[in-house]
Amino acid sequence: MHPFTYQRATTPAQAVAAVAPAPGAAFVAGGTSQLDLMKEDVLRPSLLVDVTALPLTTISALNGGLRLGAGVSNTAAALHPEVAARYPAVSEALLAGASTQIRNMASLGGNPLQRTRCPYFRDPAQACNKREPGSGCAALQGINKVHALFGASNSCVATHPSDLAVALAALDAQVQVTGPNGPRTIAFPDLHRLPGDTPQQDTTLAHGELITSIDLPAFTGRSHYLKVRERASYAFALVSCAVALEMEGQKIRRARVALGGVAHKPWRVPAAEALLAGKKPSEKLFRAAAEAAFADAKPLEHNAYKIPMGRNLMERALLETSGLQPLQGPAGTAFAASVGGVSGE
Amino acid sequence: MVEATGKPLERVDGRLKVMGAARFSAEWDVPGLAYGAIVSSNVAHGSVRAIDSAAALRAPGVLAVLTHENAPRLQPMPEKVNGSLFRGEGGITETRQPLQNATVEYAGQPLAVVVADTLERARHAASLVRVTYDVRPPELTLEASTRRTLPETFTGNQDEKLQVTVGDPKTALAAAPVKLTRVYESGITHHNPIEQLASIARWETRNGAEFLTLYDTTRGVENLQEVVSSSLSLPKDNVYIICPFIGGAFGSKGWMFAPPLLTAMAARVVKRPVKIEWRRQDMFAVAGQRAATRQTLSLGAAPDGRLTALQHDTQTHSSQSSGYTEPCARVSRMMYAVPNLGFAHQLHHLHLPSPCPMRGPGETVGGWALECAMDELAAELNLDPVELRLRNYAEKNPETGKPWSSKHLRECYARGQELIGWSKRNPKPRSMREGNSLIGYGMATTMYPAARRPAAAKATLFADGRALVQSATHEMGNGAYTIFRQISADGLGLPVEQVRFELGDSALPAAPTSGGSATTATIGPASLAACRNVLAALKQLAIRDAKSPLYGATADDLEARDGRLVRKANPAQAEDYGTILRRAKLPSLEASGEAKPGEERENYSFYSFGAIFVKVRVDELTGTVRVDKLCAVLDVGRLMNPRTAHSQIIGGVAMGLGAALMEETQYDPRSGRAVVRNLADYHVPSMADTPDIQVEWLNIPDPHISELGARGIGEIGCVGTPAAITNAVYHATGRRFRSLPLTPDKIVQG
């Protein structure tokens, strides 16, 4: 780890004022991923500005939706009765991620900003354009089992690891940001970007911009999150899927679907969403939507398995959200989100 | 007095561990301590062109940077240590001595040590060291290797040859009415104990001579003392090694000599005590690993399922400077009554880190291949997998012809079938379904060689009635402190509360490296010998003391019971140990004892046996496998402590479950660097992956292994589990998986 200065802020303005002018400065909240990367010498901030004392730790009603303060812990958000009841996909995504200890430390503002789990990014001895622009991408010809199917470039094939972000993308959450040029609102699907030639830039946030809240719009449909991982608990998604489904009588009024583990950002599937709109839920329809969602997948050497896995998962997420198949556990819990469930009878 | 041995005594060091008071190797408070950080190789093959330490040396708090250019010189690694072959093909350890030359043989190889006054400064300065290389293309796969050998023995043991033919398996295979040949592959796995490698080295001058104290995460103080003293050209007695607690080893921490040597070198250079605590990332390069294997299994059988031939050929790998060879035929060589038996091991020397034993070395992945092949043969013959095993039940060791010391495997199969509900399953593959899941049942035989080695111990009786027994063995979480206290208490005729057991110290009576499931059978009898000897000395004190009620008795007249020597013929005549010592004006009385295996080893073949039965759920559309039920029924001799034994078995089973379903370390195919380097990406089973593991014991004493009748239990839980799970996945899906681990990417369909 490299030496750095540590500072505490008590207001968003103070935090922004401290970070914005210093190119090597960064905010720190729970630090659950950031500090690991600093110990690995992947991140080398000169200044860390602690934002945990900012007054951003409440969940409140907002225009029929909910405003989730950026400083709310993953645990607090997941267990909040309004979140669990009205946006079960959010609780399911949070509780299917990390461990209790990590969720207690991690914040909603920090979670979508966690860096990729690409092993080449995390090893400073490997070539990685995201860590060191221009050094190349070792994953392209390396072990790319956990890498992207969609939207990748020759510069970067990394995926975004957050579960929460996938649920927020499906729900069209809004991100409230403050920064050196004042506040602005970002539609959640626009928060993250594709790697292109500048994979070092994960998001559309400018340096010094701070997330202050994540706003969930009014929503009366059903939502659900489903995740496949290599072990039953405490593992990143191989593939995940969030669904937000609104019905009108027997028909789907609007379906929004986001995939996780397949791209540099939560991957919305507009073609599939269009196919679903106005139709009556059925296994056949959901299969067709899943086929459409993965039609443009571009597998690498080791990740082609994600195509059948992702199709099957998306179909099942739609079946479970629509009620054609039962949830595997109570809505809003990790049991509902975890494909395969836990071991034991 | 009720015997302590065999009772479920609570772990005597449990409270210390829960309270954080048990001192592990990195936790010793040594005044004046400096800290070392490692610079390791970014490349897998080549040589160091230059190491630029200038920036590191300018960084605050830095005391020294050791490289191959300035580090103290070391003697070569010894050829053999305490009977184990170290150097050469089949040798057990990496023989490369650290920082002695510029060659690079694997990525992650230590190239420099930066020493500073704090850990943070040392690690920061290490990141400032610039290394340039002359890179050569690494050989990283079995296909790419140019250096291939056929090691003769495993670690020089003449009883464990690696290239063996009994009868004529080739001809028998060709003639067999039923035959199959299958290739099974397993990936690299790491032990990943929670406690990482760590050493603290302190040099002193005593009477003009150099003296080194090492606090090290070793499970073999005796070997380490030998290697460190010879490497540093010191008399053996001038190296003192302490390790009272190990936070898990699983095969690691027995053969890692570079870490303590680097620490000793650094401490010598900076003339201060130095600590080096290895990072989790480093553990994937320097802490040993289970090598990948490619195993070809051929079985020939009569139409009734009786085996006529078994050929088991293994391709595996080691580093450039280790001859360690995963002995994959360890189960095949002994499990079934087969007249024509052959096995071979080819070793590929790659530019990857050195392997070493890992829980069930050879047995876990070799037994997996054999027990999967047996399942395939059963399917081919339309026979129940248990029935196939019973038809090939070995009444004696098929390789050596020796009778078993004790074998009750039939009972294990029978009880395991009851526990899992074997008869209630539909034996047809892919016939059982619940919701999204296919249901499958599987079984496998498990086993472990019941080794025993020579060891010594010392017993001391104190005038206050307490006692201490000591031996240089290790506590690795296995329960050594607990069971040796129980055994010693019985040996001394004292309640367990009055007896302490000490270990993990090179000044104590010699004991071998704790491993190979041999510790109970090795240290138990040595402790009993020491106890017997100290009681004999105590009897002589009493017999010769005119003031004792036992005066004039013969030793045979007396027995030790409840802390007293008692005349067998007249129990009213008795005297407690403390009174005898106090009257003799002795604060304590001590005696040593030694024990070793004898000619019983010539006459019998010593193994533990068992059966693992599992029920799995396979969600084929997403590739996930969950184990719903797992039953282990074991014949391991007499149990010393059912509570610690239960923990040993469920830990072993969980490790086998990890090997079956999730554990694997991949190395980059071009750079040779590990691409899995932390415990978030290296998946060991979580609680949610682990069902309630049912363990049952036959608890039948082995009449030949030792007076205790106990065989070891550290590894047998691990060995059969991967095959039982793999076979259950076949039963669930009707598909054979011949590559470990069975991760979702391999299973997913559609």
CSV table of C-alpha atoms in Angstrom, one decimal, chain A:
chain,number,residue,atom,x,y,z
A,1,MET,CA,0.0,0.0,0.0
A,2,HIS,CA,1.2,3.5,-0.8
A,3,PRO,CA,1.2,6.3,1.7
A,4,PHE,CA,-1.9,8.5,1.6
A,5,THR,CA,-3.6,11.3,3.6
A,6,TYR,CA,-6.8,10.6,5.3
A,7,GLN,CA,-9.5,13.2,6.0
A,8,ARG,CA,-13.1,13.1,7.3
A,9,ALA,CA,-15.8,15.2,5.8
A,10,THR,CA,-19.1,16.0,7.5
A,11,THR,CA,-21.1,17.5,4.5
A,12,PRO,CA,-21.2,16.6,0.9
A,13,ALA,CA,-20.0,20.1,-0.1
A,14,GLN,CA,-16.9,19.6,2.2
A,15,ALA,CA,-16.2,16.2,0.7
A,16,VAL,CA,-16.5,17.4,-2.9
A,17,ALA,CA,-14.3,20.4,-2.1
A,18,ALA,CA,-11.6,18.2,-0.7
A,19,VAL,CA,-11.6,15.6,-3.6
A,20,ALA,CA,-12.3,17.8,-6.7
A,21,PRO,CA,-9.1,19.8,-6.8
A,22,ALA,CA,-6.8,16.8,-6.0
A,23,PRO,CA,-6.4,14.5,-9.0
A,24,GLY,CA,-5.2,11.6,-6.8
A,25,ALA,CA,-8.0,11.9,-4.3
A,26,ALA,CA,-10.9,9.6,-3.8
A,27,PHE,CA,-13.9,9.2,-1.5
A,28,VAL,CA,-14.1,6.3,0.9
A,29,ALA,CA,-17.2,4.9,2.5
A,30,GLY,CA,-17.3,1.3,3.6
A,31,GLY,CA,-14.0,0.7,1.7
A,32,THR,CA,-14.8,-3.0,1.5
A,33,SER,CA,-13.4,-3.4,-2.0
A,34,GLN,CA,-11.3,-0.2,-2.2
A,35,LEU,CA,-9.0,-1.0,0.7
A,36,ASP,CA,-8.3,-4.5,-0.8
A,37,LEU,CA,-7.3,-2.9,-4.0
A,38,MET,CA,-5.1,-0.4,-2.2
A,39,LYS,CA,-3.3,-3.2,-0.4
A,40,GLU,CA,-2.8,-4.9,-3.8
A,41,ASP,CA,-1.3,-1.6,-5.1
A,42,VAL,CA,-4.0,-1.5,-7.7
A,43,LEU,CA,-5.4,1.8,-6.4
A,44,ARG,CA,-2.9,4.4,-5.2
A,45,PRO,CA,-4.9,7.4,-4.0
A,46,SER,CA,-3.0,10.2,-2.5
A,47,LEU,CA,-5.9,11.4,-0.4
A,48,LEU,CA,-8.9,9.5,1.0
A,49,VAL,CA,-11.9,11.6,2.1
A,50,ASP,CA,-14.1,9.6,4.4
A,51,VAL,CA,-17.8,10.2,3.7
A,52,THR,CA,-19.3,7.9,6.3
A,53,ALA,CA,-20.1,10.9,8.6
A,54,LEU,CA,-22.2,12.6,5.9
A,55,PRO,CA,-25.9,13.0,6.7
A,56,LEU,CA,-26.8,10.5,3.9
A,57,THR,CA,-27.9,7.5,5.9
A,58,THR,CA,-31.7,7.7,5.7
A,59,ILE,CA,-34.4,6.1,3.6
A,60,SER,CA,-37.3,8.3,2.9
A,61,ALA,CA,-40.5,8.5,0.8
A,62,LEU,CA,-40.1,10.5,-2.5
A,63,ASN,CA,-42.9,11.0,-5.1
A,64,GLY,CA,-44.4,7.6,-4.5
A,65,GLY,CA,-41.0,6.1,-4.6
A,66,LEU,CA,-38.1,5.9,-2.1
A,67,ARG,CA,-34.9,7.9,-1.7
A,68,LEU,CA,-32.1,5.7,-0.4
A,69,GLY,CA,-29.3,7.8,1.1
A,70,ALA,CA,-25.9,6.9,-0.4
A,71,GLY,CA,-24.5,6.2,3.1
A,72,VAL,CA,-27.1,3.6,4.0
A,73,SER,CA,-25.5,0.3,4.5
A,74,ASN,CA,-26.3,-2.7,2.3
A,75,THR,CA,-27.7,-4.5,5.3
A,76,ALA,CA,-29.9,-1.6,6.3
A,77,ALA,CA,-31.3,-1.1,2.8
A,78,ALA,CA,-31.9,-4.8,2.3
A,79,LEU,CA,-33.8,-5.3,5.5
A,80,HIS,CA,-35.8,-2.0,5.2
A,81,PRO,CA,-39.5,-3.1,5.2
A,82,GLU,CA,-40.5,-0.7,2.4
A,83,VAL,CA,-37.6,-1.8,0.2
A,84,ALA,CA,-38.2,-5.5,0.8
A,85,ALA,CA,-41.9,-5.2,0.2
A,86,ARG,CA,-42.0,-2.9,-2.8
A,87,TYR,CA,-38.7,-3.5,-4.5
A,88,PRO,CA,-37.8,-7.1,-3.6
A,89,ALA,CA,-35.3,-7.3,-6.4
A,90,VAL,CA,-33.2,-4.7,-4.5
A,91,SER,CA,-33.2,-6.7,-1.2
A,92,GLU,CA,-32.6,-9.9,-3.0
A,93,ALA,CA,-29.7,-8.5,-4.9
A,94,LEU,CA,-28.1,-7.0,-1.8
A,95,LEU,CA,-28.6,-10.2,0.3
A,96,ALA,CA,-27.3,-12.4,-2.4
A,97,GLY,CA,-24.0,-10.5,-2.4
A,98,ALA,CA,-21.0,-10.6,-0.2
A,99,SER,CA,-21.2,-11.7,3.5
A,100,THR,CA,-23.1,-10.2,6.4
A,101,GLN,CA,-19.9,-8.5,7.7
A,102,ILE,CA,-19.2,-6.9,4.3
A,103,ARG,CA,-22.8,-5.9,3.9
A,104,ASN,CA,-22.7,-4.2,7.3
A,105,MET,CA,-19.8,-2.0,6.1
A,106,ALA,CA,-20.7,-1.5,2.5
A,107,SER,CA,-22.7,1.5,1.4
A,108,LEU,CA,-25.3,1.9,-1.4
A,109,GLY,CA,-23.3,4.8,-2.9
A,110,GLY,CA,-20.1,2.7,-3.0
A,111,ASN,CA,-21.6,-0.6,-4.1
A,112,PRO,CA,-22.3,0.4,-7.7
A,113,LEU,CA,-18.8,1.9,-7.9
A,114,GLN,CA,-16.9,-1.2,-6.9
A,115,ARG,CA,-14.3,-2.2,-9.5
A,116,THR,CA,-14.3,-5.3,-11.6
A,117,ARG,CA,-13.4,-8.7,-10.3
A,118,CYS,CA,-11.3,-9.4,-13.5
A,119,PRO,CA,-8.2,-11.1,-11.9
A,120,TYR,CA,-5.9,-9.3,-14.3
A,121,PHE,CA,-7.1,-5.9,-13.1
A,122,ARG,CA,-6.3,-7.1,-9.5
A,123,ASP,CA,-2.8,-8.2,-10.2
A,124,PRO,CA,-0.4,-5.3,-10.9
A,125,ALA,CA,2.0,-7.7,-12.6
A,126,GLN,CA,-0.5,-8.3,-15.4
A,127,ALA,CA,-1.3,-6.1,-18.4
A,128,CYS,CA,-4.6,-4.3,-17.8
A,129,ASN,CA,-5.8,-1.2,-19.6
A,130,LYS,CA,-8.3,-0.5,-16.9
A,131,ARG,CA,-5.6,-0.3,-14.2
A,132,GLU,CA,-2.9,1.0,-16.4
A,133,PRO,CA,-4.1,2.5,-19.7
A,134,GLY,CA,-2.1,1.3,-22.7
A,135,SER,CA,-0.6,-1.7,-21.0
A,136,GLY,CA,-2.9,-4.1,-22.9
A,137,CYS,CA,-5.5,-6.7,-21.8
A,138,ALA,CA,-4.1,-9.9,-20.5
A,139,ALA,CA,-7.7,-11.4,-20.1
A,140,LEU,CA,-8.3,-11.4,-23.9
A,141,GLN,CA,-6.0,-14.4,-24.3
A,142,GLY,CA,-5.9,-15.4,-20.7
A,143,ILE,CA,-8.4,-17.1,-18.4
A,144,ASN,CA,-11.6,-15.3,-19.4
A,145,LYS,CA,-14.1,-17.5,-17.7
A,146,VAL,CA,-15.8,-14.6,-15.8
A,147,HIS,CA,-15.6,-12.1,-18.6
A,148,ALA,CA,-18.1,-10.2,-20.8
A,149,LEU,CA,-20.4,-11.4,-23.6
A,150,PHE,CA,-21.7,-8.0,-24.5
A,151,GLY,CA,-20.3,-4.6,-25.2
A,152,ALA,CA,-16.6,-5.5,-24.7
A,153,SER,CA,-13.7,-4.1,-26.7
A,154,ASN,CA,-10.2,-5.1,-27.6
A,155,SER,CA,-9.1,-2.9,-24.7
A,156,CYS,CA,-11.2,-4.6,-22.0
A,157,VAL,CA,-13.5,-7.6,-21.5
A,158,ALA,CA,-14.2,-7.0,-17.8
A,159,THR,CA,-17.6,-7.3,-16.3
A,160,HIS,CA,-19.2,-5.2,-13.6
A,161,PRO,CA,-19.5,-7.2,-10.3
A,162,SER,CA,-22.3,-5.4,-8.4
A,163,ASP,CA,-25.5,-7.3,-7.8
A,164,LEU,CA,-27.3,-4.2,-6.6
A,165,ALA,CA,-26.5,-2.3,-9.8
A,166,VAL,CA,-28.3,-4.9,-11.9
A,167,ALA,CA,-31.5,-4.6,-9.9
A,168,LEU,CA,-31.3,-0.8,-10.0
A,169,ALA,CA,-30.8,-0.8,-13.8
A,170,ALA,CA,-34.0,-2.9,-14.2
A,171,LEU,CA,-35.9,-0.6,-11.9
A,172,ASP,CA,-34.7,2.6,-13.7
A,173,ALA,CA,-33.4,4.1,-10.5
A,174,GLN,CA,-32.1,7.6,-10.6
A,175,VAL,CA,-28.7,8.6,-9.1
A,176,GLN,CA,-28.4,11.9,-7.4
A,177,VAL,CA,-25.0,13.3,-7.6
A,178,THR,CA,-23.3,16.4,-6.3
A,179,GLY,CA,-20.0,17.7,-7.6
A,180,PRO,CA,-17.8,20.7,-8.3
A,181,ASN,CA,-20.4,21.9,-10.8
A,182,GLY,CA,-23.4,21.4,-8.6
A,183,PRO,CA,-26.0,18.7,-8.4
A,184,ARG,CA,-27.3,16.5,-11.3
A,185,THR,CA,-29.4,13.4,-11.8
A,186,ILE,CA,-28.2,10.4,-13.8
A,187,ALA,CA,-30.6,7.6,-15.0
A,188,PHE,CA,-29.1,4.4,-13.5
A,189,PRO,CA,-28.6,2.7,-16.8
A,190,ASP,CA,-26.4,5.7,-17.8
A,191,LEU,CA,-24.2,5.6,-14.7
A,192,HIS,CA,-21.9,2.9,-16.0
A,193,ARG,CA,-20.3,2.9,-19.4
A,194,LEU,CA,-18.8,0.5,-21.9
A,195,PRO,CA,-15.1,0.1,-22.0
A,196,GLY,CA,-14.4,1.3,-25.6
A,197,ASP,CA,-10.8,2.6,-25.7
A,198,THR,CA,-11.0,4.1,-22.2
A,199,PRO,CA,-11.8,1.2,-19.9
A,200,GLN,CA,-10.1,3.0,-17.0
A,201,GLN,CA,-13.3,5.0,-16.8
A,202,ASP,CA,-16.0,2.7,-15.2
A,203,THR,CA,-18.7,5.3,-14.9
A,204,THR,CA,-19.9,8.6,-16.3
A,205,LEU,CA,-19.1,10.4,-13.0
A,206,ALA,CA,-16.6,13.2,-13.2
A,207,HIS,CA,-13.7,13.4,-10.8
A,208,GLY,CA,-15.0,14.9,-7.5
A,209,GLU,CA,-18.7,13.9,-8.2
A,210,LEU,CA,-20.3,12.2,-5.2
A,211,ILE,CA,-23.4,10.1,-5.2
A,212,THR,CA,-25.8,11.4,-2.5
A,213,SER,CA,-28.8,9.2,-3.0
A,214,ILE,CA,-30.3,6.5,-5.2
A,215,ASP,CA,-33.9,7.1,-5.9
A,216,LEU,CA,-36.3,4.3,-6.6
A,217,PRO,CA,-39.2,5.5,-8.7
A,218,ALA,CA,-42.8,4.7,-7.9
A,219,PHE,CA,-43.4,1.1,-8.9
A,220,THR,CA,-46.4,-1.2,-8.4
A,221,GLY,CA,-45.3,-4.2,-10.4
A,222,ARG,CA,-43.3,-7.2,-9.3
A,223,SER,CA,-39.5,-7.3,-9.2
A,224,HIS,CA,-37.1,-10.2,-8.7
A,225,TYR,CA,-33.4,-10.9,-8.8
A,226,LEU,CA,-31.8,-14.3,-9.6
A,227,LYS,CA,-28.1,-15.2,-9.4
A,228,VAL,CA,-25.9,-18.2,-10.4
A,229,ARG,CA,-22.6,-18.5,-8.5
A,230,GLU,CA,-20.0,-21.1,-8.0
A,231,ARG,CA,-20.9,-21.7,-4.4
A,232,ALA,CA,-24.1,-21.2,-2.4
A,233,SER,CA,-23.0,-18.1,-0.6
A,234,TYR,CA,-20.3,-15.4,-0.7
A,235,ALA,CA,-19.4,-15.5,-4.4
A,236,PHE,CA,-19.8,-13.1,-7.3
A,237,ALA,CA,-22.4,-13.9,-10.0
A,238,LEU,CA,-21.4,-15.9,-13.0
A,239,VAL,CA,-24.6,-14.6,-14.5
A,240,SER,CA,-27.5,-12.8,-12.8
A,241,CYS,CA,-30.8,-11.3,-13.9
A,242,ALA,CA,-33.1,-8.7,-12.5
A,243,VAL,CA,-36.7,-8.4,-13.7
A,244,ALA,CA,-39.2,-5.6,-13.2
A,245,LEU,CA,-42.6,-6.6,-14.5
A,246,GLU,CA,-45.8,-4.6,-14.7
A,247,MET,CA,-49.0,-6.2,-15.7
A,248,GLU,CA,-52.2,-5.0,-17.2
A,249,GLY,CA,-54.9,-7.7,-16.7
A,250,GLN,CA,-53.5,-10.9,-18.2
A,251,LYS,CA,-50.9,-9.1,-20.3
A,252,ILE,CA,-47.5,-7.7,-19.6
A,253,ARG,CA,-47.7,-3.9,-19.8
A,254,ARG,CA,-44.0,-3.4,-19.4
A,255,ALA,CA,-41.0,-5.7,-18.7
A,256,ARG,CA,-37.6,-4.5,-17.9
A,257,VAL,CA,-34.8,-7.0,-17.7
A,258,ALA,CA,-31.1,-6.4,-16.7
A,259,LEU,CA,-28.4,-9.0,-16.9
A,260,GLY,CA,-25.4,-9.1,-14.6
A,261,GLY,CA,-22.0,-10.7,-15.1
A,262,VAL,CA,-22.1,-10.4,-18.8
A,263,ALA,CA,-20.9,-6.8,-19.6
A,264,HIS,CA,-19.0,-3.8,-18.3
A,265,LYS,CA,-22.3,-2.5,-17.0
A,266,PRO,CA,-25.6,-3.9,-16.0
A,267,TRP,CA,-26.9,-5.1,-19.4
A,268,ARG,CA,-30.4,-4.0,-20.3
A,269,VAL,CA,-32.0,-6.1,-23.1
A,270,PRO,CA,-34.3,-3.7,-25.1
A,271,ALA,CA,-35.1,-6.2,-27.8
A,272,ALA,CA,-36.3,-8.8,-25.3
A,273,GLU,CA,-38.2,-6.1,-23.4
A,274,ALA,CA,-40.0,-5.1,-26.6
A,275,LEU,CA,-40.8,-8.7,-27.3
A,276,LEU,CA,-42.5,-9.1,-23.9
A,277,ALA,CA,-44.6,-5.9,-23.9
A,278,GLY,CA,-48.3,-6.5,-24.5
A,279,LYS,CA,-48.0,-10.3,-24.4
A,280,LYS,CA,-49.4,-12.9,-22.1
A,281,PRO,CA,-46.8,-14.6,-19.9
A,282,SER,CA,-45.9,-18.1,-21.1
A,283,GLU,CA,-42.9,-20.3,-21.0
A,284,LYS,CA,-42.7,-20.0,-24.8
A,285,LEU,CA,-42.7,-16.2,-24.7
A,286,PHE,CA,-40.0,-16.1,-22.0
A,287,ARG,CA,-37.9,-18.5,-23.9
A,288,ALA,CA,-38.1,-16.4,-27.0
A,289,ALA,CA,-37.2,-13.3,-25.0
A,290,ALA,CA,-34.2,-15.0,-23.5
A,291,GLU,CA,-33.1,-16.1,-27.0
A,292,ALA,CA,-33.4,-12.5,-28.1
A,293,ALA,CA,-31.5,-11.2,-25.2
A,294,PHE,CA,-28.5,-13.4,-26.0
A,295,ALA,CA,-28.7,-13.2,-29.8
A,296,ASP,CA,-25.7,-10.8,-30.0
A,297,ALA,CA,-23.5,-12.5,-27.4
A,298,LYS,CA,-19.9,-12.6,-28.3
A,299,PRO,CA,-18.2,-15.3,-26.2
A,300,LEU,CA,-14.5,-15.5,-25.5
A,301,GLU,CA,-12.4,-18.7,-25.1
A,302,HIS,CA,-13.7,-19.7,-21.7
A,303,ASN,CA,-17.1,-18.0,-21.1
A,304,ALA,CA,-19.4,-19.4,-23.8
A,305,TYR,CA,-21.1,-21.4,-21.0
A,306,LYS,CA,-22.7,-18.0,-19.9
A,307,ILE,CA,-24.9,-18.1,-23.0
A,308,PRO,CA,-27.0,-21.1,-22.1
A,309,MET,CA,-26.7,-20.4,-18.4
A,310,GLY,CA,-27.9,-16.8,-19.0
A,311,ARG,CA,-30.7,-17.7,-21.3
A,312,ASN,CA,-32.0,-20.4,-18.8
A,313,LEU,CA,-31.6,-18.0,-15.9
A,314,MET,CA,-33.4,-15.1,-17.6
A,315,GLU,CA,-36.3,-17.5,-18.6
A,316,ARG,CA,-36.5,-18.7,-15.0
A,317,ALA,CA,-36.4,-15.2,-13.6
A,318,LEU,CA,-39.3,-14.2,-15.8
A,319,LEU,CA,-41.2,-17.4,-14.9
A,320,GLU,CA,-40.7,-16.7,-11.2
A,321,THR,CA,-41.5,-13.0,-11.4
A,322,SER,CA,-44.7,-13.6,-13.4
A,323,GLY,CA,-45.8,-16.3,-11.0
A,324,LEU,CA,-45.7,-19.1,-13.6
A,325,GLN,CA,-43.1,-20.8,-11.3
A,326,PRO,CA,-42.8,-20.4,-7.6
A,327,LEU,CA,-40.0,-18.3,-6.0
A,328,GLN,CA,-37.4,-20.5,-4.4
A,329,GLY,CA,-37.7,-18.6,-1.1
A,330,PRO,CA,-39.6,-15.7,0.4
A,331,ALA,CA,-39.5,-12.6,-1.8
A,332,GLY,CA,-36.9,-10.1,-0.7
A,333,THR,CA,-34.5,-12.7,0.8
A,334,ALA,CA,-31.3,-14.3,-0.4
A,335,PHE,CA,-33.2,-17.6,-0.6
A,336,ALA,CA,-35.4,-16.2,-3.4
A,337,ALA,CA,-32.3,-14.9,-5.3
A,338,SER,CA,-30.0,-17.9,-5.0
A,339,VAL,CA,-30.3,-20.4,-7.8
A,340,GLY,CA,-29.8,-23.9,-6.4
A,341,GLY,CA,-30.5,-22.8,-2.8
A,342,VAL,CA,-28.5,-24.0,0.1
A,343,SER,CA,-27.2,-27.5,0.7
A,344,GLY,CA,-29.1,-29.8,3.1
A,345,GLU,CA,-32.6,-31.2,3.1
